[in-house]
XYZ file of C-alpha atoms in Angstrom:
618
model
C 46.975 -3.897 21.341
C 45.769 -5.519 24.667
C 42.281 -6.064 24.920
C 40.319 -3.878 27.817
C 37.148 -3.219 29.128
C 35.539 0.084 28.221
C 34.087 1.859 30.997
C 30.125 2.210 31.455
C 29.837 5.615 30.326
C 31.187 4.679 26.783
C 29.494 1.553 26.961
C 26.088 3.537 27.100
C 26.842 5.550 24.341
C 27.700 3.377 22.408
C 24.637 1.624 23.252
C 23.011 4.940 22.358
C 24.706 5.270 18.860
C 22.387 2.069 18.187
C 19.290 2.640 19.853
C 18.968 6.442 19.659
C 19.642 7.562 16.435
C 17.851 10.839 16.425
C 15.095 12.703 18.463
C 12.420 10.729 16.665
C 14.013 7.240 17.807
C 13.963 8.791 21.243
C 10.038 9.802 20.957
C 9.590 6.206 19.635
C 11.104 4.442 22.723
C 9.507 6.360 24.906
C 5.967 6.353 23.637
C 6.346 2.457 23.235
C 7.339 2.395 26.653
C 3.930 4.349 27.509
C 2.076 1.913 25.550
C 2.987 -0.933 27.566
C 2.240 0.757 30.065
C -1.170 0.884 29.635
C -1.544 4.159 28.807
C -4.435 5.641 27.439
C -4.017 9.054 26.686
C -0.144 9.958 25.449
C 1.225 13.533 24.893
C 4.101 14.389 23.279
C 5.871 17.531 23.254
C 9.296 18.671 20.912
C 11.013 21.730 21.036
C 13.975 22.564 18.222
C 13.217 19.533 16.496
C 13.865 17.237 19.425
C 17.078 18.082 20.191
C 16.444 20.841 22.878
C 13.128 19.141 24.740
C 10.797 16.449 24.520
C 8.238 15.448 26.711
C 6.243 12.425 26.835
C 2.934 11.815 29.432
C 0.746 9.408 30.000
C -2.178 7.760 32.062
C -0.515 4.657 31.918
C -0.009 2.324 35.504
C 3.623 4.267 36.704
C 6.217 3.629 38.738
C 7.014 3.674 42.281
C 9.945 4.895 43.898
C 11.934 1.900 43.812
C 11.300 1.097 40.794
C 12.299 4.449 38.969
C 16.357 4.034 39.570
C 16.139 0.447 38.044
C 14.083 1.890 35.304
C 17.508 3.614 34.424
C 19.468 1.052 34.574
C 20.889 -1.120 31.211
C 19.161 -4.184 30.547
C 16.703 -3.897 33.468
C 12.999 -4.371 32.084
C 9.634 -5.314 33.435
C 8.634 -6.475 30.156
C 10.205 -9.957 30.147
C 8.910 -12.932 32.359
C 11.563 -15.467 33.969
C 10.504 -19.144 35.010
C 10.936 -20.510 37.978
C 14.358 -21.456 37.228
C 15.434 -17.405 36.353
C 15.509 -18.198 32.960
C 13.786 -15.690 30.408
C 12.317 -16.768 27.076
C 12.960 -14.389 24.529
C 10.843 -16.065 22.075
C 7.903 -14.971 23.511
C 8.125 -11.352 22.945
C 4.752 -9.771 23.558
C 5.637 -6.283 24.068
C 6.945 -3.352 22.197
C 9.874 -2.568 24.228
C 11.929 -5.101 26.188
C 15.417 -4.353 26.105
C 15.652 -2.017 28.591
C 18.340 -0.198 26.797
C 15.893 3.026 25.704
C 16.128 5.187 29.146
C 19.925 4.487 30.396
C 20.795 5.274 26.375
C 18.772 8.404 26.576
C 19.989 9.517 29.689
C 23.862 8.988 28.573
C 23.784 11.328 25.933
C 21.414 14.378 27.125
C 19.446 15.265 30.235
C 16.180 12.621 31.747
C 13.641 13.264 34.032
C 11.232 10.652 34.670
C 8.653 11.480 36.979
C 5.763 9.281 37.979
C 3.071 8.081 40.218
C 2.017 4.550 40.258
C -1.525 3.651 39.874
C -1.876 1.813 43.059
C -1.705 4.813 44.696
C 1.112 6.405 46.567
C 3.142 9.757 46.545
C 5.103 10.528 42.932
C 8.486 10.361 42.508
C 11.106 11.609 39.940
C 14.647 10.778 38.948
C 17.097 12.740 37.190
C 20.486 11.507 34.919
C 22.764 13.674 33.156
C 25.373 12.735 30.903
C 24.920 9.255 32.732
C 25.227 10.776 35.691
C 22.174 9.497 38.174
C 21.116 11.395 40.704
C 19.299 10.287 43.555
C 15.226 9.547 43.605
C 13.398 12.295 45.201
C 9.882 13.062 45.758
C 8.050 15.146 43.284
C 4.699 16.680 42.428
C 2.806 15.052 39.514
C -0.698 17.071 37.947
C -2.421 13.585 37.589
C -3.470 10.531 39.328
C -1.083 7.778 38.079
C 1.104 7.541 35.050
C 4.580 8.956 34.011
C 6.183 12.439 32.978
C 9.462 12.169 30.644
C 11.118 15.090 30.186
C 14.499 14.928 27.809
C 16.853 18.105 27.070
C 19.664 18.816 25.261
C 19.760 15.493 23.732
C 23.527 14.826 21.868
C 24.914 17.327 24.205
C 26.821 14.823 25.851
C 27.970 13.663 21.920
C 28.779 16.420 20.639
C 29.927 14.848 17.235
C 26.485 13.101 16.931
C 24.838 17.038 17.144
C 26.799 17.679 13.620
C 24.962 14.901 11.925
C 21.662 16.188 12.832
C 19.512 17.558 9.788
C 17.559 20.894 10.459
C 14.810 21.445 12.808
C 12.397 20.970 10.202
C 13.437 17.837 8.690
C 13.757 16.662 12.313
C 10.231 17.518 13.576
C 8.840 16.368 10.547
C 10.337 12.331 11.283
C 8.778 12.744 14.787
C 5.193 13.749 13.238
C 5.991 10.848 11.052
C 7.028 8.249 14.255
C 3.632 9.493 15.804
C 1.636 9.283 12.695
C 2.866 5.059 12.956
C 2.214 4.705 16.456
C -1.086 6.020 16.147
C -2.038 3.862 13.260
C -1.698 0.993 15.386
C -3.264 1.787 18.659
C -6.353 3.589 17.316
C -8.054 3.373 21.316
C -5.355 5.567 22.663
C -5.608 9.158 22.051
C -2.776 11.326 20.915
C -1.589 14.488 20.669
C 1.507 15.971 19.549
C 3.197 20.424 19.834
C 5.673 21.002 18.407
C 7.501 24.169 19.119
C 4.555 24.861 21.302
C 2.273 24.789 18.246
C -0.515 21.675 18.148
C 0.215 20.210 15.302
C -1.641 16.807 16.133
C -5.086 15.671 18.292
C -6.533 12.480 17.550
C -9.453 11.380 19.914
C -9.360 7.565 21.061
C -11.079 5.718 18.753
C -13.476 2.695 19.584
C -11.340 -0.907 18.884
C -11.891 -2.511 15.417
C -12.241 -1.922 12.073
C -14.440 0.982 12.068
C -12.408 2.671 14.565
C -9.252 1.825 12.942
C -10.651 3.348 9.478
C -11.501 6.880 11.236
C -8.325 7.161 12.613
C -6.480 6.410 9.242
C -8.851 8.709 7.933
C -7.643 10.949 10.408
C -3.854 10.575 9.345
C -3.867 9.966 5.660
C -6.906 12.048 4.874
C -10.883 11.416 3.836
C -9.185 10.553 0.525
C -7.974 7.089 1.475
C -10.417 6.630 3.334
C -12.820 6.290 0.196
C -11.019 4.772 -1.715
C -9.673 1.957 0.623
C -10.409 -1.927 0.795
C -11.136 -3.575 4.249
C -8.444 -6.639 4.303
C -9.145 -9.239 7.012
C -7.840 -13.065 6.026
C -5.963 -15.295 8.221
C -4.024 -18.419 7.439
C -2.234 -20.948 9.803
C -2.725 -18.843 13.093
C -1.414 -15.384 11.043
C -3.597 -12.750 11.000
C -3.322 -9.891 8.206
C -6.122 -6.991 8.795
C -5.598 -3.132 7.688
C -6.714 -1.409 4.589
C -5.542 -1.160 0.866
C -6.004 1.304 -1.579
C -7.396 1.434 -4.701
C -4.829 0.875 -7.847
C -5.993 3.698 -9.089
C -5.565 6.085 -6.101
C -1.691 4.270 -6.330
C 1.508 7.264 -5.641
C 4.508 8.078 -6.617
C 6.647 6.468 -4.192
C 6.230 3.834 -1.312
C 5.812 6.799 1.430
C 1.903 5.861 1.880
C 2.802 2.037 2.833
C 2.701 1.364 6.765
C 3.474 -2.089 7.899
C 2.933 -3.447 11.597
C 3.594 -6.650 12.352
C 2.185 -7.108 16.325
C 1.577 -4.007 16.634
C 5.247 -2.800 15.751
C 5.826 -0.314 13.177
C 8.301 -1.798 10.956
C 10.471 -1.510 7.513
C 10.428 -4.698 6.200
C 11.631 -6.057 2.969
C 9.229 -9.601 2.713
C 6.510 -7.406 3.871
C 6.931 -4.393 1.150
C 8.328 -7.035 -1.567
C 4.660 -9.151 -0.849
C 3.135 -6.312 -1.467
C 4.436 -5.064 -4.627
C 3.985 -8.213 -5.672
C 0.048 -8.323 -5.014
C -0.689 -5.052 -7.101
C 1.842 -6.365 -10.115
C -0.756 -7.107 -12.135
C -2.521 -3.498 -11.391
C 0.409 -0.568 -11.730
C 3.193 0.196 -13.523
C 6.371 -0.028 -12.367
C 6.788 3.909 -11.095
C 3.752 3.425 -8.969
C 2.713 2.357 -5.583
C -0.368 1.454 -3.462
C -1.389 2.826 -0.418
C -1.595 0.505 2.339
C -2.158 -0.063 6.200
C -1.518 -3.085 7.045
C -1.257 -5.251 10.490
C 0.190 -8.757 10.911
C -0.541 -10.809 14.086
C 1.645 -13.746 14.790
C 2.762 -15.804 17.329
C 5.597 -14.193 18.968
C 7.534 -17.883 18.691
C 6.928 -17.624 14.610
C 8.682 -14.271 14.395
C 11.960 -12.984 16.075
C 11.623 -9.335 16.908
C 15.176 -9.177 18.409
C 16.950 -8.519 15.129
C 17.835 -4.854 15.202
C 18.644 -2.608 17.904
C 15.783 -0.295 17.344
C 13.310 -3.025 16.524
C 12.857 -1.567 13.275
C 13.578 -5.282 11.650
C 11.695 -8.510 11.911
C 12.786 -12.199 10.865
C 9.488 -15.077 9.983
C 10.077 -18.691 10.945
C 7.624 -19.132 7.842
C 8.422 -16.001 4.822
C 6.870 -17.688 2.411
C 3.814 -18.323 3.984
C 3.649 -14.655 5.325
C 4.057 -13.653 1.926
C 1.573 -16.101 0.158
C -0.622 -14.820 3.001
C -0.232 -10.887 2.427
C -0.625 -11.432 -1.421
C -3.497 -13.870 -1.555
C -5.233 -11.517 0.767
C -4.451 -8.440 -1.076
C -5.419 -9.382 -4.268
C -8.665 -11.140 -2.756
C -9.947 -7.752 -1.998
C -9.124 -6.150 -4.968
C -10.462 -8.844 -7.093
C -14.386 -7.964 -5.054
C -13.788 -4.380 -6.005
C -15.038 -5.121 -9.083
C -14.769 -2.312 -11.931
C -14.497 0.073 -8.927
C -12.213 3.119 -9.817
C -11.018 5.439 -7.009
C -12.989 8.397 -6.211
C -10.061 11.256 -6.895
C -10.373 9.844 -10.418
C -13.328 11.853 -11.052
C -12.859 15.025 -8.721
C -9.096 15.334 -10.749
C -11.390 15.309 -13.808
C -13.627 17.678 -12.611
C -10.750 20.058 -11.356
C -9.188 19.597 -15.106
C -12.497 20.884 -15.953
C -12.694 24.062 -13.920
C -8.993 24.927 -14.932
C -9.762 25.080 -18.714
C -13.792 26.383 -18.503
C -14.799 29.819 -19.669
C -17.999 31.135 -21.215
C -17.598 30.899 -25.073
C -14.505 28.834 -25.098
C -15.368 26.842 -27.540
C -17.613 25.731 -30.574
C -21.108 24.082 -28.832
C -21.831 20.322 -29.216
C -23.952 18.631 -31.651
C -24.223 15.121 -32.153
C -24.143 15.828 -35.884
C -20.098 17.388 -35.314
C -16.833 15.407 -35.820
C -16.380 15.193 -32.204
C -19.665 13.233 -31.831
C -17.756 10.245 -33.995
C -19.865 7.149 -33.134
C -23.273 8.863 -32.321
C -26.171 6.808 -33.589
C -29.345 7.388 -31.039
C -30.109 4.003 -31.228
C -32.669 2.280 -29.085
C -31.626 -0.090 -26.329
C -28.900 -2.589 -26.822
C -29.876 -5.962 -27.093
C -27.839 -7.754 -29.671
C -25.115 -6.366 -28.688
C -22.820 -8.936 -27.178
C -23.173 -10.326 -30.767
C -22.392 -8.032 -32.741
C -19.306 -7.309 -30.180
C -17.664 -10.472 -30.893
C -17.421 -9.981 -34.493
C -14.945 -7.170 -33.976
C -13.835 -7.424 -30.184
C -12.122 -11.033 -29.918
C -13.530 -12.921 -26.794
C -15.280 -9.732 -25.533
C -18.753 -11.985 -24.879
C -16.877 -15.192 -23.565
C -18.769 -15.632 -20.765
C -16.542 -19.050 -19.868
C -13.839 -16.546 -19.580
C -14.784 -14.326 -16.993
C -12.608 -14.402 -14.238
C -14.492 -16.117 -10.897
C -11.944 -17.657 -8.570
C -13.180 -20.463 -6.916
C -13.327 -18.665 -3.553
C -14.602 -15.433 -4.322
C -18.450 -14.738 -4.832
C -19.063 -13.662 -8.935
C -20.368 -10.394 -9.222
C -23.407 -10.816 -10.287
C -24.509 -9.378 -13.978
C -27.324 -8.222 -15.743
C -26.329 -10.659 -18.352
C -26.928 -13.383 -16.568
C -30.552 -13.364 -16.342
C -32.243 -13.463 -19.410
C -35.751 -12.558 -19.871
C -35.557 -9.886 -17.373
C -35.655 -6.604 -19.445
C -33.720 -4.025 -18.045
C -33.004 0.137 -18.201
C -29.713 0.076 -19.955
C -29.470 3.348 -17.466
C -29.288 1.062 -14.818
C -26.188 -0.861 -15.486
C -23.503 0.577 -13.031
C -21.692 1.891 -16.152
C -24.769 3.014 -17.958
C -25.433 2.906 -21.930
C -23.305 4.316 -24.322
C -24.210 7.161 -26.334
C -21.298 8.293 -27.995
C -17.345 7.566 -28.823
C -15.088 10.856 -29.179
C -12.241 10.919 -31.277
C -12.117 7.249 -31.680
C -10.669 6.588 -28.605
C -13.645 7.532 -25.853
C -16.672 5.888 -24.850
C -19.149 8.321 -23.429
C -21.960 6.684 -21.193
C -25.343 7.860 -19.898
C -26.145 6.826 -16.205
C -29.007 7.447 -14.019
C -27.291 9.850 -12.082
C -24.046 10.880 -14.110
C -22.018 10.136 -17.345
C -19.185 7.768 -17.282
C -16.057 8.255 -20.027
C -14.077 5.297 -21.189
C -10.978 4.510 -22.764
C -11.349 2.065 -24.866
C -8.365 0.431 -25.317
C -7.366 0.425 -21.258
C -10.892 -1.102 -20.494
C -10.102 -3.824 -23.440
C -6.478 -4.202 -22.614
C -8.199 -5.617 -19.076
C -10.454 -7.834 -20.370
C -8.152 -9.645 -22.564
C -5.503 -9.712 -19.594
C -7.592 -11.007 -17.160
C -8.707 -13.903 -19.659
C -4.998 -14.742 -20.304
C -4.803 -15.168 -16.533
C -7.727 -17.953 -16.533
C -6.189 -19.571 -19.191
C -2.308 -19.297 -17.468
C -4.093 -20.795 -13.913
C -6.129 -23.436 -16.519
C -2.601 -25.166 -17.877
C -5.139 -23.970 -21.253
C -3.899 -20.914 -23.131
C -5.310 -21.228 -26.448
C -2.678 -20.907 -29.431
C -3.118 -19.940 -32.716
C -0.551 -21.442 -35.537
C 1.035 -18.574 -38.255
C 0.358 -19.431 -41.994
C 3.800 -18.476 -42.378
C 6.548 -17.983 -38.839
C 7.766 -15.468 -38.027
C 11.846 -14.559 -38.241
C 12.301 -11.998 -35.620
C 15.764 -10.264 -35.933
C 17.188 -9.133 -32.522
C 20.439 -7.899 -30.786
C 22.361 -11.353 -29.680
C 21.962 -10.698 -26.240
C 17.884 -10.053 -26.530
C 18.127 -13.549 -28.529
C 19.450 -15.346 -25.942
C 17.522 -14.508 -23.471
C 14.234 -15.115 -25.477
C 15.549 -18.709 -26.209
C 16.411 -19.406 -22.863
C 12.547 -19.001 -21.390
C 11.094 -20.446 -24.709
C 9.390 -22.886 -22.117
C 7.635 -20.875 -19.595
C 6.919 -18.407 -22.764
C 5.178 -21.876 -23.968
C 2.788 -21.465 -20.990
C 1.585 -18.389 -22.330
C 0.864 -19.741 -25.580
C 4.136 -18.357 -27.480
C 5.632 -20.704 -29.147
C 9.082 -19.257 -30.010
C 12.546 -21.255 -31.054
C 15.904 -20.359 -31.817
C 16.983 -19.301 -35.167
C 20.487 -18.485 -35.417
C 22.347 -15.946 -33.419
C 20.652 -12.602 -33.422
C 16.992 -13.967 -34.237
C 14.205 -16.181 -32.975
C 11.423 -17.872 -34.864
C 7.945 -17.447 -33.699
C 5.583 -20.388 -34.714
C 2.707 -19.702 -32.673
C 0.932 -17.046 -30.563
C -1.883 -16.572 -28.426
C -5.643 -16.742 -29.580
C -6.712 -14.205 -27.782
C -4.141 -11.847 -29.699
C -5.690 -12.489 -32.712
C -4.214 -10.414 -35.915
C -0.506 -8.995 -33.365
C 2.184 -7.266 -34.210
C 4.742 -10.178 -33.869
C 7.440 -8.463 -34.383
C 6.680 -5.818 -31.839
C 5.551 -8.403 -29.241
C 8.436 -10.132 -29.309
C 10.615 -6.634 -28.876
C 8.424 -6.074 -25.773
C 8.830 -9.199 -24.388
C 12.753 -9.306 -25.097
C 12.660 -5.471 -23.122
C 10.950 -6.465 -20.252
C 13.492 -9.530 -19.920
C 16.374 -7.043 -19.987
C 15.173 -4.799 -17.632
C 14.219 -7.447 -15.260
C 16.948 -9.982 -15.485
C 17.448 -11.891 -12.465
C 16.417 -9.566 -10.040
C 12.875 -11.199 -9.711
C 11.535 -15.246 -10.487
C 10.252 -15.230 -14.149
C 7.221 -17.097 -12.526
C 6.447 -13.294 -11.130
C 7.571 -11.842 -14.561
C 5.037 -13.866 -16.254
C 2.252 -11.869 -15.295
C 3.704 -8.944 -16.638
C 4.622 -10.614 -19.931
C 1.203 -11.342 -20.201
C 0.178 -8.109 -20.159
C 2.658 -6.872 -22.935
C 1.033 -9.192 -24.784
C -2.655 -7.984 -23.742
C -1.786 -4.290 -24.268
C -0.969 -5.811 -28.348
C -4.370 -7.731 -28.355
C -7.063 -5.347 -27.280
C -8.434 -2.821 -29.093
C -6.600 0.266 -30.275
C -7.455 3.844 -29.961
C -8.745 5.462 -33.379
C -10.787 2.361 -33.966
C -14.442 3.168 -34.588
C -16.969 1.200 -32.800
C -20.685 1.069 -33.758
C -23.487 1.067 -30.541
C -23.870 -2.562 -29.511
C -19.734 -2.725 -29.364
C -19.522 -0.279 -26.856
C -22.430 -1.461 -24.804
C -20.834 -4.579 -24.809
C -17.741 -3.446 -23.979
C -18.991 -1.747 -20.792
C -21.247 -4.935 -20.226
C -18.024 -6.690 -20.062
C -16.338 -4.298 -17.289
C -19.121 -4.646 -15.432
C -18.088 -8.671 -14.849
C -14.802 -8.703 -14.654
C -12.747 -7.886 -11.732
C -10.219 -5.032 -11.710
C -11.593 -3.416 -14.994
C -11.556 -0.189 -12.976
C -7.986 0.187 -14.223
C -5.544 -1.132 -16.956
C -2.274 -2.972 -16.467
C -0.588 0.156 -15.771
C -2.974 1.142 -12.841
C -4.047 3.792 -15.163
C -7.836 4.296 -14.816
C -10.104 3.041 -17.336
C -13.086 5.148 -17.070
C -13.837 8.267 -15.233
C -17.340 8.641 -13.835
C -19.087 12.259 -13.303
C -22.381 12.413 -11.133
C -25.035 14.468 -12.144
C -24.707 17.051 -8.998
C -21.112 17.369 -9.783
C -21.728 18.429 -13.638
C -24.492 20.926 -12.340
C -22.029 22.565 -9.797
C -19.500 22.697 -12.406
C -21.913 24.977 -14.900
C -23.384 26.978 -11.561
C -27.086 25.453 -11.258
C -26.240 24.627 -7.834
């Protein structure tokens, strides 16, 4: 077939197809535009999810008269600078639109109205194009002093065929709330507010520049929830900037719908950027889980090409793997000064479990002389206790082995000042008093009770010292009187054997032993008394699972914790009084003890107020 040239109106829907995908990618091009214009105060109006009006004003600068019928023209833009010679560098991308591609694409496939004043004064003006069909600039009334009307109807009725692929009203007004929700995440000093089907569904005030202004808007959005329980992150590294918040592993969801990534200012969908930071919360939640997280990149527009996708939804790094060394050094700096912190929903989900199940005479009363009460011993104080604790807790009162990166200020413990005599009350997780059913630590505080699970808190402590050890070169191994012959499905064999060396690094020594079976000679210290044969299972599952879909040098983390969740202490064991307090001593140092590997909490913590609401004296 001879090649021909398609005619402009098909050109621009075509250009549409890309750039307009639904009424939400519409809102989004036209409140970026707004944006760079220096708007201020942006309101957005949708009727039938989009597709029958939107609306879009702002204070921003305007446009004059001549400058409206260029604004509707393809590939005409006042966002790009030419030199002297004409030529434009599109390296240097320091806006969020620039194609000029947004407004001619709109108006191809439904009905535009711009109208506008500028803000150097002057009558306003408005344009109209239908179908692509421009009509004449004409003068027009406009109900403030300078910015710029958009008015859009009947979007797709030009593309019919694009109408069908529409999802309902609902699902459609919902993406736009979403689009909003992004936009104002980033630009926390410009007020929004969104109806939709002439209901306000949306009013956020403009909030002063900065972190603390940035925090009450995504308090705003994502609720007071997140807002407690999320970590300020502000590191930069070779001229890239990474600021926003993080939440607590412990206040983690079910799916990756709470992660918002900006990267100058830009919402995007990134896979470095979400990859970097599942990789910084590996260590801290299981594989079904994932943080919460705002965060906002600022580079150099040369060190990142924003012209990668039609609807800018896409970005490219000169540098990934700095970006990403960046994102998760930063990410796991902050959680590492959270300390044993544990999010706050931890203890109001308790507390709800609580009112659910409480009735008057629901059950037997307490009495520390009752089953239940396993553990009680109303001793007096705790010193001795770190001693007794490593009798029966291996490496729980290491104190070489607490975990204090070299750029990161230690915590600093009651522990570490001897002589001083303190309240045991005092600590931040008080002093034990009791263990329930062999399995739950229960705490006295000044002002509460805290409950801990044993063998999460322990599982912790013992991973975080494998970690020293793995950054050391120095895991410490322990020889078997007699190894171990492991019998395993050929497959699991092989792939044992074939990372016997970085297995070596975390202090397994394992070796081939036939097809169907390895030989374990050695296994971490730190383990003391494992299940080898289980271990090895783990280890040979979480291989499988994994495969090559991620670096073993990431996997190794995990691994380690397989291996940590076999060394610490089990549920059902019985621990006398110094144990525990030394147990809860040892949270207290060690970063990230608020949760196990699994991003499971591993206490829960009930204030005083909260426990006297919950029986009516308040």
């Amino acid at each position: 077939m001879p090649i021909r040239r398609l005619p402009p109106e098909t050109v621009n829907r075509i250009a549409a197809g890309e750039v307009v995908e639904r009424p939400a990618s519409a809102i989004k091009e036209l409140v970026e535009n707004a944006l760079d214009a220096g708007a201020t105060r942006i309101e957005i109006q949708a009727d039938g999810g989009g597709l029958s009006r939107i609306l879009i004003a702002d204070d921003g600068h305007g446009m004059a008269a001549d400058q409206l019928a260029l604004a509707v023209e393809r590939h005409a833009t006042s966002k790009l600078e030419a030199d002297d010679a004409g030529d434009v560098d599109l390296l240097r991308i320091s806006t969020l639109g620039f194609r000029g591609e947004a407004l001619p694409s709109i108006g191809s496939v439904a009905r535009l109205t711009i109208t506008s004043r500028p803000r150097e004064g002057g009558d306003a003006h408005q344009i109209t194009v239908e179908g692509g069909d421009q009509r004449p600039v004409a003068p027009a009334g406009f109900p403030g002093p300078h910015g710029a009307r958009v008015e859009v109807r009947d979007l797709f009725y030009a593309t019919p065929a694009r109408l069908k692929f529409m999802k309902s009203e609902r699902a459609e007004a919902m993406a736009i709330s979403e689009e909003i929700k992004r936009q104002a995440m980033a630009h926390e000093a410009v007020a929004f507010t969104l109806d939709l089907d002439g209901r306000t569904t949306l009013r956020l005030p403009a909030e002063h520049p900065g972190d603390h202004g940035r925090l009450k808007r995504l308090a705003a959005l994502l609720g007071r929830d997140f807002e407690a329980n999320a970590l300020l992150i502000d590191q930069e590294r070779d001229g890239v900037r990474l600021t926003g918040y993080a939440g607590l592993p412990t206040y983690s969801r079910g799916n990756a719908a709470h992660q918002y990534l900006f990267v100058n200012g830009r919402p995007v969908k990134d896979r470095l950027l979400q990859g970097a930071l599942r990789g910084a919360y590996a260590d801290f939640l299981a594989r079904d889980r994932h943080p919460a997280a705002v965060l906002f990149l600022e580079v150099d527009p040369l060190y990142v090409d924003v012209n990668v996708h039609p609807a800018k939804a896409e970005v490219r790094f000169r540098d990934p793997a700095m970006v990403r060394g960046l994102i998760v050094g930063a990410l796991r700096h902050a959680l590492a000064g959270a300390g044993h912190r544990a999010s706050t929903t931890v203890a109001a989900d308790a507390l709800a479990g609580f009112r659910s199940h409480s009735g008057v005479g629901s059950g037997p009363a307490y009495s520390p002389s009752s089953p239940s009460a396993q553990g009680w011993s109303g001793w007096q104080g705790w010193a001795g206790s770190a001693t007794a604790a490593a009798q029966v807790l291996p490496g729980l009162n290491d104190r070489s082995a607490r975990v204090e990166a070299a750029d990161l200020e230690p915590r600093p413990s009651p522990l570490d000042a001897p002589g001083e005599v303190i309240d045991p009350l005092d600590f931040p997780l008080g002093a034990a008093r009791a263990q329930l059913h062999g399995t739950y630590i229960v705490a006295q505080t000044r002002d509460g009770l805290v409950v801990v699970d044993q063998h999460a808190a322990h599982e912790r402590l013992v991973y975080e010292r494998m970690k020293v050890q793995m950054a050391a070169g120095a895991v410490t191994r322990q020889a078997l009187l007699t190894p171990e012959v492991v019998e395993l499905d050929p497959a699991e064999a092989e792939r044992i054997s074939a990372r016997v060396d970085e297995l070596a690094q975390l202090g397994l020594i394992v070796e081939p032993f036939g097809a169907g079976a390895v030989l374990v000679r050695e296994t971490p210290a730190l383990l003391g008394d494992t299940d080898v044969q289980g271990l090895i299972r783990d280890i040979a599952d979480d291989l499988a699972e994994h495969g090559a879909a991620l670096a073993l040098s990431e996997r190794l983390g995990e691994v380690c914790g397989t291996m940590a969740c076999h060394g610490s202490v089990r549920a059902g064991r019985v621990l006398s009084a110094p144990e525990m307090n030394a147990l809860l001593r040892q949270m207290e140092a060690t970063p990230h003890s608020g949760q196990c590997n699994h991003g499971r909490p591993t206490y829960v913590e009930l204030k005083l107020n909260d426990l006297e609401k919950l029986f009516g004296r308040r």
